[in-house]
Amino acid sequence: MQPQDEAPRRRDLRDMTEGEVAELLAELGQPAFRAKQIRSWVWEKGVGSFDEMSNLPKTLRQALAKRCTLGGAEEAVCQESADGSKKYLIRYDDGVCVECVGMPSRARLTVCASTQAGCGMRCAFCATGKAGLTRSLTAAEIYQQVLHVRDDFDTRVTGVVLMGQGEPFANYDESLAALRRLNDPEGLGIGARHLTVSTCGIIPMITRFSREPEQFTLAVSLHSAVQRTRDALMPGVKRYSLLRLYDAMGEYVDRTGRRPTYEYALIKGINDTDEELAYLCDFCRDTLCHVNIIQLNQVPHSKFQPSSAERANTFVRRLAAVGVEATIRKSRGADIDAACGQLRQRNA
Ligand code: SAH
């Protein structure tokens, strides 16, 4: 609690709208062009303090520091994989930590970012789900992960996937605002099609997403096309039936004309049987989609085991035979627990 007579709480400049920044500058008697300079420092360069904004007069920097913060984030841990990918644990001012990953390949750098600290969806096979939700991140905090990876690799980020911790559609507004900043030429200028949201399948938000003007890419974690199996694996979306998901995805495709991805992590004896494969083929047949077969990352103390590579190949072949495009996602950074909340768990 703040005493009554203390100055009002400073706001994070990055959470302020352009209108609010313009208002603040006017109040401080500053010309409007300062807003563009500030935007560039915050969103392109990603500075951590007002002092670094070297083309602003010192008095303005001081005035801004009195009124606003620039929400800090620091790297708590960094692990590098033999395949060149790097995983970071980022700690925000309030001590909350999230993971993000940088995955370089030839001329590209893809960042996997988190949208929440922890997650409330309770997927049975996921390390993050075990600990529950700590809190959602702001758009600026999501954005900051990408800037951190860019600066560490010292190269342009060519794609971002919101596939780290958390459920982006349980934090819809902030996730979308982060994507817009990443897309903005005054931000990182990443093409919308190279910005991907992955959801466990919150149907009202899929519908909302299909109406957004930008051509962002959608991935849906399917993991089973058998209702009973999916309910057991993904209890957080039990109330949204596969039938409704099927319809919502049909509408998404009709409205956007874009191809969504289904993620399917193969779990031995659970969702990799012939029966499961037949249901998956039926779910995808004659629809516009791409299936990403993923090798399950082993979570310590979990009863779930990954399927064999042979089984993954069978899935791809059978899907192709019914006209469904499928690939096996190359697993990156297995030696550094690159997926699914394991770094955060270990350091919590
Ligand atoms: N909540 C969103 C995005 C974050 S999870 C979603 O569910 O899509 C990103 C992806 O990792 C999801 O497809 C999720 O199901 C998958 N995942 C979680 N735990 C995993 C594990 N142990 N092995 C492989 N993939 C996993």
CSV table of N, CA and C and ligand atoms in Angstrom, one decimal, residues 119 121 123 125-127 162-168 198-200 219-221 223 234 263 265 294-299 329 339-340 342, ligand 1:
chain,number,residue,atom,x,y,z
A,119,CYS,N,0.4,-21.8,-16.7
A,119,CYS,CA,-0.8,-22.0,-17.6
A,119,CYS,C,-1.9,-22.6,-16.9
A,121,MET,N,-4.4,-24.4,-18.3
A,121,MET,CA,-5.2,-25.3,-19.1
A,121,MET,C,-5.0,-26.8,-18.7
A,123,CYS,N,-3.1,-29.4,-19.4
A,123,CYS,CA,-2.9,-30.5,-20.3
A,123,CYS,C,-2.0,-31.5,-19.6
A,125,PHE,N,0.0,-33.9,-20.4
A,125,PHE,CA,1.4,-34.2,-20.8
A,125,PHE,C,2.4,-33.0,-20.7
A,126,CYS,N,1.9,-31.9,-20.2
A,126,CYS,CA,2.7,-30.6,-20.3
A,126,CYS,C,3.2,-30.2,-19.0
A,127,ALA,N,4.5,-29.9,-19.0
A,127,ALA,CA,5.2,-29.6,-17.7
A,127,ALA,C,4.7,-28.2,-17.1
A,162,LEU,N,3.9,-18.0,-30.8
A,162,LEU,CA,3.4,-17.9,-29.4
A,162,LEU,C,3.1,-19.3,-29.0
A,163,MET,N,4.1,-20.1,-28.8
A,163,MET,CA,4.0,-21.5,-28.4
A,163,MET,C,4.8,-21.8,-27.2
A,164,GLY,N,5.2,-20.8,-26.5
A,164,GLY,CA,5.9,-21.0,-25.2
A,164,GLY,C,4.9,-21.3,-24.1
A,165,GLN,N,5.1,-20.8,-22.9
A,165,GLN,CA,4.2,-21.1,-21.9
A,165,GLN,C,2.9,-20.3,-22.0
A,166,GLY,N,1.9,-20.9,-21.5
A,166,GLY,CA,0.6,-20.2,-21.4
A,166,GLY,C,-0.3,-20.4,-22.6
A,167,GLU,N,-1.5,-20.0,-22.5
A,167,GLU,CA,-2.5,-20.1,-23.5
A,167,GLU,C,-2.8,-18.7,-24.1
A,168,PRO,N,-2.3,-18.4,-25.3
A,168,PRO,CA,-2.5,-17.1,-25.8
A,168,PRO,C,-3.9,-16.6,-25.9
A,198,SER,N,-0.5,-20.3,-31.2
A,198,SER,CA,-0.9,-21.7,-31.0
A,198,SER,C,-1.9,-21.7,-29.8
A,199,THR,N,-3.1,-22.3,-30.0
A,199,THR,CA,-4.1,-22.4,-29.0
A,199,THR,C,-4.5,-23.8,-28.7
A,200,CYS,N,-4.9,-24.1,-27.5
A,200,CYS,CA,-5.4,-25.4,-27.2
A,200,CYS,C,-6.8,-25.6,-27.7
A,219,ALA,N,-2.3,-22.0,-35.2
A,219,ALA,CA,-2.0,-23.4,-35.0
A,219,ALA,C,-3.0,-23.9,-33.8
A,220,VAL,N,-3.5,-25.1,-33.9
A,220,VAL,CA,-4.4,-25.6,-32.9
A,220,VAL,C,-3.8,-26.9,-32.4
A,221,SER,N,-3.7,-27.0,-31.1
A,221,SER,CA,-3.2,-28.2,-30.5
A,221,SER,C,-4.3,-29.2,-30.5
A,223,HIS,N,-3.9,-33.1,-30.8
A,223,HIS,CA,-3.4,-34.2,-29.9
A,223,HIS,C,-4.3,-35.4,-29.9
A,234,MET,N,-6.5,-33.1,-22.5
A,234,MET,CA,-6.7,-31.7,-22.5
A,234,MET,C,-7.9,-31.3,-21.7
A,263,GLU,N,-1.5,-29.4,-34.3
A,263,GLU,CA,-0.3,-30.0,-33.6
A,263,GLU,C,-0.8,-31.3,-33.0
A,265,ALA,N,1.1,-34.3,-30.8
A,265,ALA,CA,2.3,-34.9,-30.1
A,265,ALA,C,2.0,-36.4,-29.9
A,294,ILE,N,4.4,-34.2,-33.8
A,294,ILE,CA,5.5,-33.7,-32.8
A,294,ILE,C,5.9,-34.9,-32.0
A,295,GLN,N,7.2,-35.0,-31.8
A,295,GLN,CA,7.7,-36.0,-30.9
A,295,GLN,C,7.5,-35.5,-29.4
A,296,LEU,N,6.8,-36.3,-28.6
A,296,LEU,CA,6.5,-35.8,-27.2
A,296,LEU,C,7.9,-35.6,-26.5
A,297,ASN,N,7.9,-34.4,-25.9
A,297,ASN,CA,9.1,-34.2,-25.0
A,297,ASN,C,8.8,-34.8,-23.7
A,298,GLN,N,9.8,-35.6,-23.2
A,298,GLN,CA,9.6,-36.3,-22.0
A,298,GLN,C,9.7,-35.4,-20.8
A,299,VAL,N,8.6,-35.4,-20.0
A,299,VAL,CA,8.6,-34.6,-18.8
A,299,VAL,C,8.9,-35.5,-17.6
A,329,ARG,N,7.6,-32.6,-37.0
A,329,ARG,CA,8.3,-31.4,-36.6
A,329,ARG,C,9.7,-31.8,-36.0
A,339,ALA,N,11.6,-27.4,-24.7
A,339,ALA,CA,10.1,-27.3,-24.8
A,339,ALA,C,9.5,-27.4,-23.4
A,340,CYS,N,8.3,-26.7,-23.3
A,340,CYS,CA,7.3,-27.1,-22.4
A,340,CYS,C,7.6,-26.9,-20.9
A,342,GLN,N,10.2,-26.8,-18.8
A,342,GLN,CA,11.0,-27.6,-17.9
A,342,GLN,C,12.1,-26.7,-17.3
B,1,SAH,N1,-1.4,-23.2,-24.9
B,1,SAH,C1,-1.0,-23.2,-26.3
B,1,SAH,C2,0.4,-22.8,-26.7
B,1,SAH,C3,1.5,-23.3,-25.7
B,1,SAH,S1,1.9,-25.0,-25.7
B,1,SAH,C4,-1.4,-24.5,-27.0
B,1,SAH,O1,-1.8,-25.4,-26.2
B,1,SAH,O2,-1.3,-24.7,-28.2
B,1,SAH,C5,2.7,-25.2,-27.2
B,1,SAH,C6,2.6,-26.6,-27.8
B,1,SAH,O3,3.4,-27.5,-27.0
B,1,SAH,C7,1.2,-27.2,-27.7
B,1,SAH,O4,0.9,-27.8,-28.9
B,1,SAH,C8,1.3,-28.2,-26.6
B,1,SAH,O5,0.3,-29.1,-26.6
B,1,SAH,C9,2.7,-28.7,-26.8
B,1,SAH,N2,3.2,-29.5,-25.7
B,1,SAH,C10,3.0,-29.3,-24.4
B,1,SAH,N3,3.7,-30.2,-23.7
B,1,SAH,C11,4.4,-31.0,-24.6
B,1,SAH,C12,5.2,-32.1,-24.5
B,1,SAH,N4,5.6,-32.6,-23.3
B,1,SAH,N5,5.7,-32.6,-25.6
B,1,SAH,C13,5.4,-32.1,-26.8
B,1,SAH,N6,4.6,-31.0,-27.0
B,1,SAH,C14,4.1,-30.5,-25.9
